Structures are given as C-alpha cells and as structure tokens.
Amino acid sequence: MLFVFQRWLKDGIYDQAAIDRLDELRPHLARAGVIAGRLGLERAKTAVSTLREIGLPAAVMSGSGRVLTANPLLEDMAHVFLPTAHGGIALADEPANALFQQAIAQNRDNRIVRSIPVPGTKERPALVVHLLPLRRAAHDIFSGADVLVSATEVSLCATVPSPNILSGLFDLTPAEARLAVELASGRSVQEVAIEIGIAVKSARTYLERIFRKTGTSRQSQLVALLKSAWSFS
C-alpha cells in the first residue's frame, strides 16, 4: 500500500515536525488499509462463490493477470487452467492460451469482453472461456479486481447460433459472423462470397480472421466449434 500526502509547492518541502506528525499516523493507516483489503477480498470471494452455486467456474484477476481469488469449480479444472509465475493462470491448450494471454494484455487498453474457445478432449467436452472487464459498480462487488474469468462447457448440436451470438462469443465483426454462419451450413467459401456479395479474396481474408479469433485452423474445426456454441443461445 502506498499513501501520498501532497502540499502546495509554495509551501516548500515537509519539515521534520510535519514528518513526525505523519509518522504517528502510519500504524493507523496501515491497519485501515489491511482491513479494507481483507474486506474487499472477502466480497470478491463471496461473489465468485455465488457463481459456483449456478455451476459456473470463475475467478477474478487484476489487470496484470494475477488471480485474486477463484471458486472451487475453477480450481478443480487443473487440466484446463494452469498456474503461472506471479500468481497468473494459463490455459493448457496452447492455441487457446495464446488468445487468452493476448486478451489479458489487450484488456488493459480496450476493456472489451473476449471469449476463447478451448477444444474438447477425451476427458472433457469443449469449453468457452470468457473474460469480462469489471467496470463501475462491479468494482464494488469484486474489490480490487479488473477482470472476471469464467468457463462454460459446450455440447455438440446440429444447429448453428445466430450471427449476433457468434459476434458476442468470439468478437467477430458482423461480416465475419455472417460468413461463419454460412460456412457452418455446409457452403464453400466461393458460394458464400457470391451469396453475400463480396470478393472471394475478401471472404478468405475474413476466414483467416475468424480462424485467429476462434483458435481454429481448418474449416471443419470451425464448423464443429460453432455448432457446439449453440448452448449459449
């Protein structure tokens, strides 16, 4: 904790008598700061624990990526979330983790919601990890935290969600979301380009952006992911 006591430049630097008076306040300020910090952490723990009651693994982090507190559901996902140096976390899946770490870094500037797809394995279904910036009144609930991280399992389905849902889940632009929906219906890039009235080259550029944002590298992976995302609608 750092306390700063300022005075007008015209009054000059603090003399020894003023410093002595301020030193008398130091233990009281330290106790007040520790109590406030503990109360804030307890509030954050309570809020994250509440998410446990609805079955949602969650944690809150500082802007630097340090985990302040996590509920047991997320702590039990050691096969998905890995501890890192300085109290941070990473995703076990490397492509997903690259997007995850990028989202944490970018959150310091743009403060936008990000959703990171994590492919399924034999041991668990696919997941979508969400990073939600905490703003305004949310800071009163999650004291000292800047980001809420949550994870939601997805299951396979034959239906693809709407472009609006895809935009929200994976931060796709409207054009990218529309292209993704059309591709998931089984059409080729060339067919979709003609359908929505853009050049094939532009459609391929959009597709590359979609791959980066969803952590996929092939159209078949993208289709499977989009169909699994239907549970969010």
JSON list of C-alpha atoms in Angstrom, two decimals:
[
{"chain": "A", "resi": 1, "resn": "MET", "atom": "CA", "xyz": [0.00, 0.00, 0.00]},
{"chain": "A", "resi": 2, "resn": "LEU", "atom": "CA", "xyz": [1.19, 3.49, -0.80]},
{"chain": "A", "resi": 3, "resn": "PHE", "atom": "CA", "xyz": [-0.17, 6.65, 0.83]},
{"chain": "A", "resi": 4, "resn": "VAL", "atom": "CA", "xyz": [0.71, 10.01, -0.73]},
{"chain": "A", "resi": 5, "resn": "PHE", "atom": "CA", "xyz": [0.47, 13.30, 1.16]},
{"chain": "A", "resi": 6, "resn": "GLN", "atom": "CA", "xyz": [0.76, 16.32, -1.09]},
{"chain": "A", "resi": 7, "resn": "ARG", "atom": "CA", "xyz": [1.14, 20.00, -0.37]},
{"chain": "A", "resi": 8, "resn": "TRP", "atom": "CA", "xyz": [1.36, 23.18, -2.44]},
{"chain": "A", "resi": 9, "resn": "LEU", "atom": "CA", "xyz": [4.76, 23.85, -3.99]},
{"chain": "A", "resi": 10, "resn": "LYS", "atom": "CA", "xyz": [4.69, 27.35, -2.49]},
{"chain": "A", "resi": 11, "resn": "ASP", "atom": "CA", "xyz": [4.69, 25.76, 0.98]},
{"chain": "A", "resi": 12, "resn": "GLY", "atom": "CA", "xyz": [8.01, 24.03, 0.31]},
{"chain": "A", "resi": 13, "resn": "ILE", "atom": "CA", "xyz": [9.02, 20.53, 1.42]},
{"chain": "A", "resi": 14, "resn": "TYR", "atom": "CA", "xyz": [7.83, 18.94, 4.65]},
{"chain": "A", "resi": 15, "resn": "ASP", "atom": "CA", "xyz": [9.84, 19.91, 7.70]},
{"chain": "A", "resi": 16, "resn": "GLN", "atom": "CA", "xyz": [10.83, 17.36, 10.33]},
{"chain": "A", "resi": 17, "resn": "ALA", "atom": "CA", "xyz": [7.96, 18.31, 12.63]},
{"chain": "A", "resi": 18, "resn": "ALA", "atom": "CA", "xyz": [5.40, 17.61, 9.89]},
{"chain": "A", "resi": 19, "resn": "ILE", "atom": "CA", "xyz": [7.09, 14.30, 9.04]},
{"chain": "A", "resi": 20, "resn": "ASP", "atom": "CA", "xyz": [6.95, 13.30, 12.70]},
{"chain": "A", "resi": 21, "resn": "ARG", "atom": "CA", "xyz": [3.24, 14.03, 12.81]},
{"chain": "A", "resi": 22, "resn": "LEU", "atom": "CA", "xyz": [2.65, 11.99, 9.68]},
{"chain": "A", "resi": 23, "resn": "ASP", "atom": "CA", "xyz": [4.70, 9.12, 11.10]},
{"chain": "A", "resi": 24, "resn": "GLU", "atom": "CA", "xyz": [2.29, 8.98, 14.03]},
{"chain": "A", "resi": 25, "resn": "LEU", "atom": "CA", "xyz": [-0.50, 8.20, 11.55]},
{"chain": "A", "resi": 26, "resn": "ARG", "atom": "CA", "xyz": [1.41, 5.41, 9.82]},
{"chain": "A", "resi": 27, "resn": "PRO", "atom": "CA", "xyz": [0.31, 2.46, 12.01]},
{"chain": "A", "resi": 28, "resn": "HIS", "atom": "CA", "xyz": [-3.31, 3.59, 11.89]},
{"chain": "A", "resi": 29, "resn": "LEU", "atom": "CA", "xyz": [-3.23, 3.92, 8.09]},
{"chain": "A", "resi": 30, "resn": "ALA", "atom": "CA", "xyz": [-1.57, 0.51, 7.79]},
{"chain": "A", "resi": 31, "resn": "ARG", "atom": "CA", "xyz": [-4.25, -1.16, 9.91]},
{"chain": "A", "resi": 32, "resn": "ALA", "atom": "CA", "xyz": [-7.03, 0.59, 7.99]},
{"chain": "A", "resi": 33, "resn": "GLY", "atom": "CA", "xyz": [-5.51, -0.44, 4.67]},
{"chain": "A", "resi": 34, "resn": "VAL", "atom": "CA", "xyz": [-5.13, -4.08, 5.70]},
{"chain": "A", "resi": 35, "resn": "ILE", "atom": "CA", "xyz": [-8.71, -4.25, 7.00]},
{"chain": "A", "resi": 36, "resn": "ALA", "atom": "CA", "xyz": [-10.08, -2.63, 3.83]},
{"chain": "A", "resi": 37, "resn": "GLY", "atom": "CA", "xyz": [-8.08, -5.01, 1.65]},
{"chain": "A", "resi": 38, "resn": "ARG", "atom": "CA", "xyz": [-9.31, -8.06, 3.55]},
{"chain": "A", "resi": 39, "resn": "LEU", "atom": "CA", "xyz": [-12.92, -6.91, 3.42]},
{"chain": "A", "resi": 40, "resn": "GLY", "atom": "CA", "xyz": [-12.62, -6.30, -0.32]},
{"chain": "A", "resi": 41, "resn": "LEU", "atom": "CA", "xyz": [-11.13, -9.76, -0.87]},
{"chain": "A", "resi": 42, "resn": "GLU", "atom": "CA", "xyz": [-13.94, -11.33, 1.17]},
{"chain": "A", "resi": 43, "resn": "ARG", "atom": "CA", "xyz": [-16.51, -9.55, -1.02]},
{"chain": "A", "resi": 44, "resn": "ALA", "atom": "CA", "xyz": [-14.79, -10.83, -4.14]},
{"chain": "A", "resi": 45, "resn": "LYS", "atom": "CA", "xyz": [-14.66, -14.37, -2.73]},
{"chain": "A", "resi": 46, "resn": "THR", "atom": "CA", "xyz": [-18.36, -14.24, -1.89]},
{"chain": "A", "resi": 47, "resn": "ALA", "atom": "CA", "xyz": [-19.27, -13.04, -5.39]},
{"chain": "A", "resi": 48, "resn": "VAL", "atom": "CA", "xyz": [-17.15, -15.72, -7.07]},
{"chain": "A", "resi": 49, "resn": "SER", "atom": "CA", "xyz": [-18.58, -18.37, -4.73]},
{"chain": "A", "resi": 50, "resn": "THR", "atom": "CA", "xyz": [-22.07, -17.29, -5.74]},
{"chain": "A", "resi": 51, "resn": "LEU", "atom": "CA", "xyz": [-21.20, -18.19, -9.33]},
{"chain": "A", "resi": 52, "resn": "ARG", "atom": "CA", "xyz": [-20.33, -21.64, -8.04]},
{"chain": "A", "resi": 53, "resn": "GLU", "atom": "CA", "xyz": [-23.92, -22.10, -6.92]},
{"chain": "A", "resi": 54, "resn": "ILE", "atom": "CA", "xyz": [-25.11, -21.83, -10.52]},
{"chain": "A", "resi": 55, "resn": "GLY", "atom": "CA", "xyz": [-22.38, -24.22, -11.67]},
{"chain": "A", "resi": 56, "resn": "LEU", "atom": "CA", "xyz": [-20.07, -21.65, -13.23]},
{"chain": "A", "resi": 57, "resn": "PRO", "atom": "CA", "xyz": [-16.28, -21.99, -12.71]},
{"chain": "A", "resi": 58, "resn": "ALA", "atom": "CA", "xyz": [-14.95, -18.47, -12.17]},
{"chain": "A", "resi": 59, "resn": "ALA", "atom": "CA", "xyz": [-12.05, -16.35, -10.93]},
{"chain": "A", "resi": 60, "resn": "VAL", "atom": "CA", "xyz": [-11.27, -12.66, -10.65]},
{"chain": "A", "resi": 61, "resn": "MET", "atom": "CA", "xyz": [-7.94, -11.20, -11.75]},
{"chain": "A", "resi": 62, "resn": "SER", "atom": "CA", "xyz": [-6.07, -7.95, -11.57]},
{"chain": "A", "resi": 63, "resn": "GLY", "atom": "CA", "xyz": [-5.30, -6.04, -14.74]},
{"chain": "A", "resi": 64, "resn": "SER", "atom": "CA", "xyz": [-1.83, -7.61, -14.78]},
{"chain": "A", "resi": 65, "resn": "GLY", "atom": "CA", "xyz": [-3.31, -11.12, -14.92]},
{"chain": "A", "resi": 66, "resn": "ARG", "atom": "CA", "xyz": [-2.75, -12.08, -11.27]},
{"chain": "A", "resi": 67, "resn": "VAL", "atom": "CA", "xyz": [-5.53, -14.26, -9.85]},
{"chain": "A", "resi": 68, "resn": "LEU", "atom": "CA", "xyz": [-7.05, -12.68, -6.74]},
{"chain": "A", "resi": 69, "resn": "THR", "atom": "CA", "xyz": [-9.50, -15.47, -5.94]},
{"chain": "A", "resi": 70, "resn": "ALA", "atom": "CA", "xyz": [-11.12, -18.43, -7.69]},
{"chain": "A", "resi": 71, "resn": "ASN", "atom": "CA", "xyz": [-14.01, -20.69, -6.77]},
{"chain": "A", "resi": 72, "resn": "PRO", "atom": "CA", "xyz": [-13.54, -24.45, -6.25]},
{"chain": "A", "resi": 73, "resn": "LEU", "atom": "CA", "xyz": [-15.12, -25.30, -9.61]},
{"chain": "A", "resi": 74, "resn": "LEU", "atom": "CA", "xyz": [-12.36, -23.48, -11.46]},
{"chain": "A", "resi": 75, "resn": "GLU", "atom": "CA", "xyz": [-9.67, -24.74, -9.08]},
{"chain": "A", "resi": 76, "resn": "ASP", "atom": "CA", "xyz": [-10.76, -28.29, -9.87]},
{"chain": "A", "resi": 77, "resn": "MET", "atom": "CA", "xyz": [-10.13, -27.71, -13.59]},
{"chain": "A", "resi": 78, "resn": "ALA", "atom": "CA", "xyz": [-6.38, -28.27, -13.31]},
{"chain": "A", "resi": 79, "resn": "HIS", "atom": "CA", "xyz": [-6.45, -29.96, -16.74]},
{"chain": "A", "resi": 80, "resn": "VAL", "atom": "CA", "xyz": [-7.65, -26.67, -18.27]},
{"chain": "A", "resi": 81, "resn": "PHE", "atom": "CA", "xyz": [-6.21, -23.85, -16.13]},
{"chain": "A", "resi": 82, "resn": "LEU", "atom": "CA", "xyz": [-2.52, -23.93, -15.21]},
{"chain": "A", "resi": 83, "resn": "PRO", "atom": "CA", "xyz": [-0.84, -21.75, -12.57]},
{"chain": "A", "resi": 84, "resn": "THR", "atom": "CA", "xyz": [1.95, -19.47, -13.80]},
{"chain": "A", "resi": 85, "resn": "ALA", "atom": "CA", "xyz": [4.56, -17.26, -12.22]},
{"chain": "A", "resi": 86, "resn": "HIS", "atom": "CA", "xyz": [3.48, -14.23, -10.18]},
{"chain": "A", "resi": 87, "resn": "GLY", "atom": "CA", "xyz": [0.04, -15.68, -9.44]},
{"chain": "A", "resi": 88, "resn": "GLY", "atom": "CA", "xyz": [-1.22, -15.80, -13.03]},
{"chain": "A", "resi": 89, "resn": "ILE", "atom": "CA", "xyz": [-3.05, -18.54, -14.95]},
{"chain": "A", "resi": 90, "resn": "ALA", "atom": "CA", "xyz": [-2.74, -20.03, -18.40]},
{"chain": "A", "resi": 91, "resn": "LEU", "atom": "CA", "xyz": [-4.79, -22.42, -20.49]},
{"chain": "A", "resi": 92, "resn": "ALA", "atom": "CA", "xyz": [-3.37, -25.89, -21.08]},
{"chain": "A", "resi": 93, "resn": "ASP", "atom": "CA", "xyz": [-4.30, -25.77, -24.76]},
{"chain": "A", "resi": 94, "resn": "GLU", "atom": "CA", "xyz": [-1.52, -23.76, -26.44]},
{"chain": "A", "resi": 95, "resn": "PRO", "atom": "CA", "xyz": [-3.51, -22.09, -29.26]},
{"chain": "A", "resi": 96, "resn": "ALA", "atom": "CA", "xyz": [-6.28, -21.17, -26.81]},
{"chain": "A", "resi": 97, "resn": "ASN", "atom": "CA", "xyz": [-3.72, -19.88, -24.31]},
{"chain": "A", "resi": 98, "resn": "ALA", "atom": "CA", "xyz": [-2.19, -17.60, -26.93]},
{"chain": "A", "resi": 99, "resn": "LEU", "atom": "CA", "xyz": [-5.61, -15.98, -27.39]},
{"chain": "A", "resi": 100, "resn": "PHE", "atom": "CA", "xyz": [-6.18, -15.94, -23.63]},
{"chain": "A", "resi": 101, "resn": "GLN", "atom": "CA", "xyz": [-2.91, -14.16, -22.81]},
{"chain": "A", "resi": 102, "resn": "GLN", "atom": "CA", "xyz": [-3.47, -11.73, -25.67]},
{"chain": "A", "resi": 103, "resn": "ALA", "atom": "CA", "xyz": [-6.92, -10.93, -24.30]},
{"chain": "A", "resi": 104, "resn": "ILE", "atom": "CA", "xyz": [-5.50, -10.24, -20.83]},
{"chain": "A", "resi": 105, "resn": "ALA", "atom": "CA", "xyz": [-2.89, -7.88, -22.27]},
{"chain": "A", "resi": 106, "resn": "GLN", "atom": "CA", "xyz": [-5.39, -6.10, -24.51]},
{"chain": "A", "resi": 107, "resn": "ASN", "atom": "CA", "xyz": [-7.88, -5.72, -21.67]},
{"chain": "A", "resi": 108, "resn": "ARG", "atom": "CA", "xyz": [-5.65, -3.03, -20.13]},
{"chain": "A", "resi": 109, "resn": "ASP", "atom": "CA", "xyz": [-6.39, -0.80, -23.11]},
{"chain": "A", "resi": 110, "resn": "ASN", "atom": "CA", "xyz": [-9.70, -1.68, -24.77]},
{"chain": "A", "resi": 111, "resn": "ARG", "atom": "CA", "xyz": [-11.68, -3.24, -21.88]},
{"chain": "A", "resi": 112, "resn": "ILE", "atom": "CA", "xyz": [-13.84, -5.46, -24.08]},
{"chain": "A", "resi": 113, "resn": "VAL", "atom": "CA", "xyz": [-15.41, -8.87, -23.48]},
{"chain": "A", "resi": 114, "resn": "ARG", "atom": "CA", "xyz": [-13.45, -11.73, -25.01]},
{"chain": "A", "resi": 115, "resn": "SER", "atom": "CA", "xyz": [-14.47, -15.36, -25.47]},
{"chain": "A", "resi": 116, "resn": "ILE", "atom": "CA", "xyz": [-11.79, -18.01, -26.02]},
{"chain": "A", "resi": 117, "resn": "PRO", "atom": "CA", "xyz": [-12.73, -21.44, -27.45]},
{"chain": "A", "resi": 118, "resn": "VAL", "atom": "CA", "xyz": [-10.95, -24.43, -25.91]},
{"chain": "A", "resi": 119, "resn": "PRO", "atom": "CA", "xyz": [-11.19, -27.68, -27.92]},
{"chain": "A", "resi": 120, "resn": "GLY", "atom": "CA", "xyz": [-12.55, -30.75, -26.19]},
{"chain": "A", "resi": 121, "resn": "THR", "atom": "CA", "xyz": [-10.53, -33.84, -25.31]},
{"chain": "A", "resi": 122, "resn": "LYS", "atom": "CA", "xyz": [-11.35, -37.44, -24.44]},
{"chain": "A", "resi": 123, "resn": "GLU", "atom": "CA", "xyz": [-11.56, -36.42, -20.78]},
{"chain": "A", "resi": 124, "resn": "ARG", "atom": "CA", "xyz": [-13.79, -33.34, -21.12]},
{"chain": "A", "resi": 125, "resn": "PRO", "atom": "CA", "xyz": [-16.08, -31.50, -23.55]},
{"chain": "A", "resi": 126, "resn": "ALA", "atom": "CA", "xyz": [-15.16, -28.31, -25.36]},
{"chain": "A", "resi": 127, "resn": "LEU", "atom": "CA", "xyz": [-15.20, -25.08, -23.37]},
{"chain": "A", "resi": 128, "resn": "VAL", "atom": "CA", "xyz": [-15.52, -21.39, -23.97]},
{"chain": "A", "resi": 129, "resn": "VAL", "atom": "CA", "xyz": [-13.53, -19.23, -21.54]},
{"chain": "A", "resi": 130, "resn": "HIS", "atom": "CA", "xyz": [-14.89, -15.71, -21.12]},
{"chain": "A", "resi": 131, "resn": "LEU", "atom": "CA", "xyz": [-13.00, -12.62, -19.95]},
{"chain": "A", "resi": 132, "resn": "LEU", "atom": "CA", "xyz": [-15.34, -9.88, -18.74]},
{"chain": "A", "resi": 133, "resn": "PRO", "atom": "CA", "xyz": [-13.85, -6.49, -17.79]},
{"chain": "A", "resi": 134, "resn": "LEU", "atom": "CA", "xyz": [-15.18, -5.21, -14.47]},
{"chain": "A", "resi": 135, "resn": "ARG", "atom": "CA", "xyz": [-16.42, -1.64, -14.71]},
{"chain": "A", "resi": 136, "resn": "ARG", "atom": "CA", "xyz": [-18.03, 0.94, -12.47]},
{"chain": "A", "resi": 137, "resn": "ALA", "atom": "CA", "xyz": [-20.31, -0.69, -9.86]},
{"chain": "A", "resi": 138, "resn": "ALA", "atom": "CA", "xyz": [-18.74, -4.11, -10.48]},
{"chain": "A", "resi": 139, "resn": "HIS", "atom": "CA", "xyz": [-15.64, -2.85, -8.67]},
{"chain": "A", "resi": 140, "resn": "ASP", "atom": "CA", "xyz": [-17.74, -2.53, -5.51]},
{"chain": "A", "resi": 141, "resn": "ILE", "atom": "CA", "xyz": [-18.52, -6.26, -5.73]},
{"chain": "A", "resi": 142, "resn": "PHE", "atom": "CA", "xyz": [-15.15, -7.52, -6.96]},
{"chain": "A", "resi": 143, "resn": "SER", "atom": "CA", "xyz": [-12.96, -5.14, -4.98]},
{"chain": "A", "resi": 144, "resn": "GLY", "atom": "CA", "xyz": [-9.50, -4.62, -6.46]},
{"chain": "A", "resi": 145, "resn": "ALA", "atom": "CA", "xyz": [-10.25, -6.83, -9.47]},
{"chain": "A", "resi": 146, "resn": "ASP", "atom": "CA", "xyz": [-10.25, -5.83, -13.13]},
{"chain": "A", "resi": 147, "resn": "VAL", "atom": "CA", "xyz": [-11.33, -9.00, -14.96]},
{"chain": "A", "resi": 148, "resn": "LEU", "atom": "CA", "xyz": [-13.81, -11.80, -14.29]},
{"chain": "A", "resi": 149, "resn": "VAL", "atom": "CA", "xyz": [-12.87, -15.12, -15.90]},
{"chain": "A", "resi": 150, "resn": "SER", "atom": "CA", "xyz": [-15.49, -17.83, -16.33]},
{"chain": "A", "resi": 151, "resn": "ALA", "atom": "CA", "xyz": [-15.67, -21.11, -18.21]},
{"chain": "A", "resi": 152, "resn": "THR", "atom": "CA", "xyz": [-18.71, -22.78, -19.76]},
{"chain": "A", "resi": 153, "resn": "GLU", "atom": "CA", "xyz": [-18.91, -26.26, -21.23]},
{"chain": "A", "resi": 154, "resn": "VAL", "atom": "CA", "xyz": [-20.49, -26.65, -24.64]},
{"chain": "A", "resi": 155, "resn": "SER", "atom": "CA", "xyz": [-22.07, -29.69, -26.21]},
{"chain": "A", "resi": 156, "resn": "LEU", "atom": "CA", "xyz": [-22.43, -30.66, -29.84]},
{"chain": "A", "resi": 157, "resn": "CYS", "atom": "CA", "xyz": [-25.62, -29.73, -31.62]},
{"chain": "A", "resi": 158, "resn": "ALA", "atom": "CA", "xyz": [-26.75, -29.72, -35.22]},
{"chain": "A", "resi": 159, "resn": "THR", "atom": "CA", "xyz": [-27.74, -26.05, -35.09]},
{"chain": "A", "resi": 160, "resn": "VAL", "atom": "CA", "xyz": [-25.53, -23.00, -35.54]},
{"chain": "A", "resi": 161, "resn": "PRO", "atom": "CA", "xyz": [-26.25, -19.91, -33.40]},
{"chain": "A", "resi": 162, "resn": "SER", "atom": "CA", "xyz": [-27.17, -16.58, -34.93]},
{"chain": "A", "resi": 163, "resn": "PRO", "atom": "CA", "xyz": [-24.55, -14.07, -36.15]},
{"chain": "A", "resi": 164, "resn": "ASN", "atom": "CA", "xyz": [-25.30, -11.83, -33.16]},
{"chain": "A", "resi": 165, "resn": "ILE", "atom": "CA", "xyz": [-24.49, -14.63, -30.72]},
{"chain": "A", "resi": 166, "resn": "LEU", "atom": "CA", "xyz": [-21.30, -15.51, -32.59]},
{"chain": "A", "resi": 167, "resn": "SER", "atom": "CA", "xyz": [-20.25, -11.85, -32.52]},
{"chain": "A", "resi": 168, "resn": "GLY", "atom": "CA", "xyz": [-20.69, -11.80, -28.76]},
{"chain": "A", "resi": 169, "resn": "LEU", "atom": "CA", "xyz": [-18.94, -15.11, -28.13]},
{"chain": "A", "resi": 170, "resn": "PHE", "atom": "CA", "xyz": [-15.93, -14.72, -30.37]},
{"chain": "A", "resi": 171, "resn": "ASP", "atom": "CA", "xyz": [-15.70, -10.97, -31.02]},
{"chain": "A", "resi": 172, "resn": "LEU", "atom": "CA", "xyz": [-16.47, -11.40, -34.71]},
{"chain": "A", "resi": 173, "resn": "THR", "atom": "CA", "xyz": [-17.44, -8.43, -36.83]},
{"chain": "A", "resi": 174, "resn": "PRO", "atom": "CA", "xyz": [-20.94, -8.61, -38.41]},
{"chain": "A", "resi": 175, "resn": "ALA", "atom": "CA", "xyz": [-19.39, -9.58, -41.76]},
{"chain": "A", "resi": 176, "resn": "GLU", "atom": "CA", "xyz": [-17.21, -12.26, -40.17]},
{"chain": "A", "resi": 177, "resn": "ALA", "atom": "CA", "xyz": [-20.14, -13.65, -38.17]},
{"chain": "A", "resi": 178, "resn": "ARG", "atom": "CA", "xyz": [-22.34, -13.89, -41.25]},
{"chain": "A", "resi": 179, "resn": "LEU", "atom": "CA", "xyz": [-19.58, -15.65, -43.18]},
{"chain": "A", "resi": 180, "resn": "ALA", "atom": "CA", "xyz": [-19.08, -18.09, -40.30]},
{"chain": "A", "resi": 181, "resn": "VAL", "atom": "CA", "xyz": [-22.79, -18.94, -40.15]},
{"chain": "A", "resi": 182, "resn": "GLU", "atom": "CA", "xyz": [-22.95, -19.57, -43.91]},
{"chain": "A", "resi": 183, "resn": "LEU", "atom": "CA", "xyz": [-19.82, -21.74, -43.84]},
{"chain": "A", "resi": 184, "resn": "ALA", "atom": "CA", "xyz": [-21.24, -23.77, -40.96]},
{"chain": "A", "resi": 185, "resn": "SER", "atom": "CA", "xyz": [-24.29, -24.55, -43.09]},
{"chain": "A", "resi": 186, "resn": "GLY", "atom": "CA", "xyz": [-22.04, -26.50, -45.44]},
{"chain": "A", "resi": 187, "resn": "ARG", "atom": "CA", "xyz": [-21.35, -23.95, -48.18]},
{"chain": "A", "resi": 188, "resn": "SER", "atom": "CA", "xyz": [-17.93, -23.30, -49.68]},
{"chain": "A", "resi": 189, "resn": "VAL", "atom": "CA", "xyz": [-16.08, -20.02, -49.37]},
{"chain": "A", "resi": 190, "resn": "GLN", "atom": "CA", "xyz": [-16.77, -19.29, -53.05]},
{"chain": "A", "resi": 191, "resn": "GLU", "atom": "CA", "xyz": [-20.51, -19.91, -52.65]},
{"chain": "A", "resi": 192, "resn": "VAL", "atom": "CA", "xyz": [-20.73, -17.74, -49.55]},
{"chain": "A", "resi": 193, "resn": "ALA", "atom": "CA", "xyz": [-18.80, -14.92, -51.20]},
{"chain": "A", "resi": 194, "resn": "ILE", "atom": "CA", "xyz": [-21.30, -14.85, -54.06]},
{"chain": "A", "resi": 195, "resn": "GLU", "atom": "CA", "xyz": [-24.23, -15.10, -51.65]},
{"chain": "A", "resi": 196, "resn": "ILE", "atom": "CA", "xyz": [-23.22, -12.12, -49.51]},
{"chain": "A", "resi": 197, "resn": "GLY", "atom": "CA", "xyz": [-21.81, -10.10, -52.40]},
{"chain": "A", "resi": 198, "resn": "ILE", "atom": "CA", "xyz": [-18.08, -9.91, -51.65]},
{"chain": "A", "resi": 199, "resn": "ALA", "atom": "CA", "xyz": [-14.96, -10.98, -53.48]},
{"chain": "A", "resi": 200, "resn": "VAL", "atom": "CA", "xyz": [-13.64, -14.48, -52.84]},
{"chain": "A", "resi": 201, "resn": "LYS", "atom": "CA", "xyz": [-10.32, -12.93, -51.77]},
{"chain": "A", "resi": 202, "resn": "SER", "atom": "CA", "xyz": [-12.15, -10.83, -49.16]},
{"chain": "A", "resi": 203, "resn": "ALA", "atom": "CA", "xyz": [-14.04, -13.88, -47.93]},
{"chain": "A", "resi": 204, "resn": "ARG", "atom": "CA", "xyz": [-10.76, -15.75, -47.47]},
{"chain": "A", "resi": 205, "resn": "THR", "atom": "CA", "xyz": [-9.34, -12.77, -45.54]},
{"chain": "A", "resi": 206, "resn": "TYR", "atom": "CA", "xyz": [-12.41, -12.83, -43.28]},
{"chain": "A", "resi": 207, "resn": "LEU", "atom": "CA", "xyz": [-11.98, -16.57, -42.79]},
{"chain": "A", "resi": 208, "resn": "GLU", "atom": "CA", "xyz": [-8.37, -16.13, -41.69]},
{"chain": "A", "resi": 209, "resn": "ARG", "atom": "CA", "xyz": [-9.51, -13.56, -39.11]},
{"chain": "A", "resi": 210, "resn": "ILE", "atom": "CA", "xyz": [-12.23, -15.96, -37.92]},
{"chain": "A", "resi": 211, "resn": "PHE", "atom": "CA", "xyz": [-9.64, -18.72, -37.50]},
{"chain": "A", "resi": 212, "resn": "ARG", "atom": "CA", "xyz": [-7.46, -16.43, -35.37]},
{"chain": "A", "resi": 213, "resn": "LYS", "atom": "CA", "xyz": [-10.34, -15.27, -33.19]},
{"chain": "A", "resi": 214, "resn": "THR", "atom": "CA", "xyz": [-11.76, -18.75, -32.63]},
{"chain": "A", "resi": 215, "resn": "GLY", "atom": "CA", "xyz": [-8.45, -20.56, -32.23]},
{"chain": "A", "resi": 216, "resn": "THR", "atom": "CA", "xyz": [-9.18, -22.91, -35.14]},
{"chain": "A", "resi": 217, "resn": "SER", "atom": "CA", "xyz": [-7.12, -23.63, -38.23]},
{"chain": "A", "resi": 218, "resn": "ARG", "atom": "CA", "xyz": [-9.45, -25.61, -40.51]},
{"chain": "A", "resi": 219, "resn": "GLN", "atom": "CA", "xyz": [-13.00, -25.10, -41.70]},
{"chain": "A", "resi": 220, "resn": "SER", "atom": "CA", "xyz": [-14.08, -28.45, -40.21]},
{"chain": "A", "resi": 221, "resn": "GLN", "atom": "CA", "xyz": [-12.81, -27.37, -36.78]},
{"chain": "A", "resi": 222, "resn": "LEU", "atom": "CA", "xyz": [-14.62, -24.06, -37.13]},
{"chain": "A", "resi": 223, "resn": "VAL", "atom": "CA", "xyz": [-17.93, -25.73, -38.03]},
{"chain": "A", "resi": 224, "resn": "ALA", "atom": "CA", "xyz": [-17.69, -28.12, -35.07]},
{"chain": "A", "resi": 225, "resn": "LEU", "atom": "CA", "xyz": [-16.94, -25.24, -32.71]},
{"chain": "A", "resi": 226, "resn": "LEU", "atom": "CA", "xyz": [-19.78, -23.07, -34.00]},
{"chain": "A", "resi": 227, "resn": "LYS", "atom": "CA", "xyz": [-22.29, -25.88, -33.66]},
{"chain": "A", "resi": 228, "resn": "SER", "atom": "CA", "xyz": [-21.10, -26.57, -30.12]},
{"chain": "A", "resi": 229, "resn": "ALA", "atom": "CA", "xyz": [-21.64, -22.91, -29.26]},
{"chain": "A", "resi": 230, "resn": "TRP", "atom": "CA", "xyz": [-25.41, -23.21, -29.68]},
{"chain": "A", "resi": 231, "resn": "SER", "atom": "CA", "xyz": [-25.85, -23.89, -25.95]},
{"chain": "A", "resi": 232, "resn": "PHE", "atom": "CA", "xyz": [-25.10, -20.20, -25.31]},
{"chain": "A", "resi": 233, "resn": "SER", "atom": "CA", "xyz": [-28.17, -19.03, -27.21]}
]
